[in-house]
Amino acid sequence: MLGFTNLAKNYFWSGQVAGCLLLGLASFLIWGKISWNDPAALISPRLFTNITFSMQLLCYCFAKITTLALGFIFPIYVQTVNQGSVSLAGWIMLPGAIIDALMAALAGRLLDKQGARLPIILGTIASLTGVVIMSVCGMHLSNLAIIFLYSLYYGGYGMCFSSLMTSGLTSLTTDNHAQGNAIFNTLQQFSGAVGTALAGTLIALSQSNHQISRSIATAIGAKWTFLVLTGLMILNLVLVTIFVPRKKH
């Protein structure tokens, strides 16, 4: 997490980034080796051999990365590109949060009646549609367009996010649900750090070009981020289509 959050201010090969990432990777490998054959392990790495669980966990992480990246970008975009105030940036984000809560409730009802696949796929399609439009219009997003597109994305996120966790856990045996829940919640925090670092790094990289105005540089960095997030959401849609079970749980 330290490595990813330092990406916005340091070069990749610096000790603050590469050093932290290598330390984290080494720790991860040591933990895996020690825990693999430990019947009393707090979290068993053997859970990751369940491909259905792992792929839905990956989709869950991609959704969180995208959400935190957008939550980082849009307040900056409103203030720097559209010359809005700090309070306006906050109010523009509010409708998306409301839509998220409403869609999460709807997703719960759909999950109970139809299973997890329907809300997950519908939500992923809605979120993908939002980031695709952001990518196309990334240099010229009005405040009204941001409200609409963020609400579209966040509504889809509300439908699929909790449903992905529910569906992923049901692919495990009951005895492993506690460990699976711990994995989901831990990687949620990690993914949030990655999403913020991704957006911050791309915007900082664009703003380092002093030959253009700061507002244009910010819009370019935002567009780059939207394109990366579009790639993640396309992969997300492919994975959920393949790995989310069709049967009702």
XYZ file of C-alpha atoms in Angstrom, residues 5-203:
199
model
C 0.375 5.564 -2.586
C 3.909 6.909 -3.164
C 3.604 6.539 -6.935
C 2.066 9.988 -7.296
C 5.163 11.739 -5.891
C 8.114 9.430 -6.665
C 9.608 7.544 -9.587
C 8.707 3.870 -9.859
C 12.302 2.715 -9.258
C 12.728 4.875 -6.165
C 13.081 3.290 -2.745
C 9.705 4.724 -1.676
C 7.924 2.891 -4.498
C 9.927 -0.071 -5.808
C 11.440 -0.741 -2.387
C 8.048 -0.876 -0.676
C 6.566 -2.999 -3.473
C 9.453 -5.495 -3.305
C 9.168 -5.669 0.485
C 5.429 -6.271 0.184
C 5.934 -8.963 -2.486
C 8.595 -10.716 -0.406
C 6.345 -10.630 2.658
C 3.458 -12.008 0.589
C 5.558 -14.925 -0.686
C 6.875 -15.733 2.785
C 3.332 -15.626 4.197
C 2.120 -17.940 1.414
C 4.892 -20.464 2.019
C 4.342 -20.507 5.785
C 0.538 -20.596 5.631
C 0.088 -23.083 2.766
C 0.356 -26.176 4.958
C -0.674 -24.606 8.249
C -4.120 -25.941 9.273
C -4.431 -23.148 11.844
C -3.540 -20.310 9.438
C -5.542 -17.130 9.985
C -6.120 -16.931 6.213
C -5.320 -19.936 4.038
C -3.760 -19.134 0.623
C -5.380 -22.354 -0.620
C -8.618 -20.373 -0.989
C -7.109 -18.677 -4.042
C -6.978 -22.014 -5.860
C -10.778 -21.735 -6.116
C -10.907 -20.016 -9.514
C -14.539 -18.909 -9.179
C -13.796 -17.217 -5.864
C -10.545 -15.658 -7.087
C -11.980 -14.216 -10.297
C -14.952 -12.652 -8.514
C -12.549 -11.271 -5.918
C -10.504 -9.741 -8.758
C -13.642 -8.121 -10.223
C -14.478 -6.777 -6.764
C -11.017 -5.193 -6.591
C -11.291 -3.698 -10.090
C -14.603 -2.086 -9.143
C -13.062 -0.573 -6.016
C -10.010 0.686 -7.916
C -12.261 2.423 -10.447
C -14.508 3.943 -7.799
C -11.671 5.428 -5.737
C -9.949 6.717 -8.872
C -13.094 8.542 -9.986
C -13.699 9.839 -6.473
C -10.205 11.325 -6.577
C -10.461 12.805 -10.076
C -13.833 14.518 -10.183
C -13.396 17.006 -7.296
C -10.072 18.058 -8.848
C -11.666 18.249 -12.296
C -14.526 20.437 -11.077
C -12.155 22.849 -9.310
C -9.251 22.955 -11.779
C -10.843 22.397 -15.192
C -14.343 23.807 -14.635
C -13.195 26.485 -12.152
C -15.769 25.459 -9.547
C -15.566 25.885 -5.797
C -14.704 23.212 -3.244
C -18.297 23.118 -1.994
C -19.614 22.756 -5.550
C -17.289 19.794 -6.102
C -18.767 18.139 -3.016
C -22.367 18.762 -4.056
C -21.682 17.369 -7.535
C -20.613 14.056 -5.973
C -23.719 13.788 -3.792
C -26.254 12.484 -6.392
C -23.932 9.603 -7.233
C -23.762 8.556 -3.581
C -27.566 8.622 -3.340
C -27.951 6.560 -6.514
C -25.374 4.096 -5.176
C -27.427 3.509 -2.021
C -30.670 3.082 -3.972
C -29.140 0.660 -6.481
C -27.527 -1.368 -3.701
C -30.970 -1.879 -2.159
C -32.417 -2.861 -5.553
C -29.532 -5.247 -6.130
C -30.278 -6.955 -2.828
C -33.852 -7.628 -3.901
C -32.745 -8.884 -7.319
C -30.173 -11.147 -5.703
C -32.804 -12.687 -3.429
C -35.173 -13.333 -6.356
C -32.893 -13.991 -9.330
C -29.480 -14.750 -7.885
C -26.302 -12.675 -8.027
C -25.608 -12.884 -11.765
C -28.294 -10.429 -12.926
C -27.419 -7.449 -10.658
C -23.699 -8.022 -11.178
C -23.871 -8.019 -14.965
C -26.384 -5.148 -15.145
C -24.301 -3.099 -12.734
C -21.064 -3.801 -14.589
C -22.630 -2.798 -17.918
C -23.919 0.470 -16.419
C -20.530 1.272 -14.884
C -18.712 0.404 -18.108
C -21.057 2.657 -20.088
C -20.266 5.521 -17.726
C -16.475 5.218 -17.994
C -16.610 4.757 -21.786
C -18.456 8.076 -22.142
C -15.988 9.656 -19.704
C -13.130 8.439 -21.927
C -14.709 9.855 -25.076
C -15.606 13.232 -23.543
C -12.854 13.391 -20.924
C -11.415 16.711 -22.072
C -14.760 18.521 -22.052
C -16.929 17.359 -19.146
C -19.357 19.955 -17.831
C -20.462 19.817 -14.219
C -23.859 18.508 -15.338
C -22.192 15.777 -17.389
C -20.091 14.777 -14.372
C -23.224 14.486 -12.215
C -24.903 12.256 -14.799
C -21.894 10.062 -15.611
C -20.805 9.647 -11.999
C -24.366 8.696 -11.052
C -24.486 6.200 -13.932
C -21.188 4.655 -12.890
C -21.933 4.703 -9.167
C -25.403 3.254 -9.655
C -23.878 0.315 -11.505
C -21.256 -0.002 -8.799
C -23.986 -0.127 -6.156
C -25.660 -2.992 -7.998
C -22.585 -5.151 -8.515
C -20.184 -4.475 -5.644
C -21.931 -6.138 -2.695
C -23.363 -8.814 -4.982
C -19.831 -9.773 -6.070
C -18.830 -10.311 -2.464
C -21.942 -12.380 -1.770
C -21.465 -14.485 -4.891
C -17.755 -14.952 -4.228
C -18.344 -16.149 -0.670
C -21.009 -18.632 -1.766
C -18.382 -20.344 -3.924
C -16.561 -21.300 -0.698
C -17.538 -23.871 1.877
C -19.286 -22.549 4.968
C -16.180 -23.177 7.077
C -14.188 -20.800 4.875
C -16.677 -17.911 4.830
C -14.932 -16.024 7.648
C -11.581 -16.240 5.873
C -13.155 -15.274 2.558
C -14.799 -12.255 4.163
C -11.452 -11.189 5.642
C -9.814 -11.456 2.215
C -12.522 -9.361 0.557
C -12.311 -6.624 3.181
C -8.512 -6.533 3.218
C -8.217 -6.295 -0.561
C -10.943 -3.650 -0.621
C -8.612 -1.374 1.351
C -5.642 -2.247 -0.842
C -7.622 -1.623 -4.032
C -8.688 1.775 -2.765
C -5.042 2.737 -2.321
C -4.222 1.501 -5.822
C -7.111 3.455 -7.357
C -6.137 6.707 -5.680
C -2.464 6.213 -6.587
C -3.354 5.416 -10.202
C -5.398 8.589 -10.674
C -2.938 10.754 -8.750
C 0.029 9.456 -10.724
C -1.531 9.989 -14.150
C -2.745 13.488 -13.305
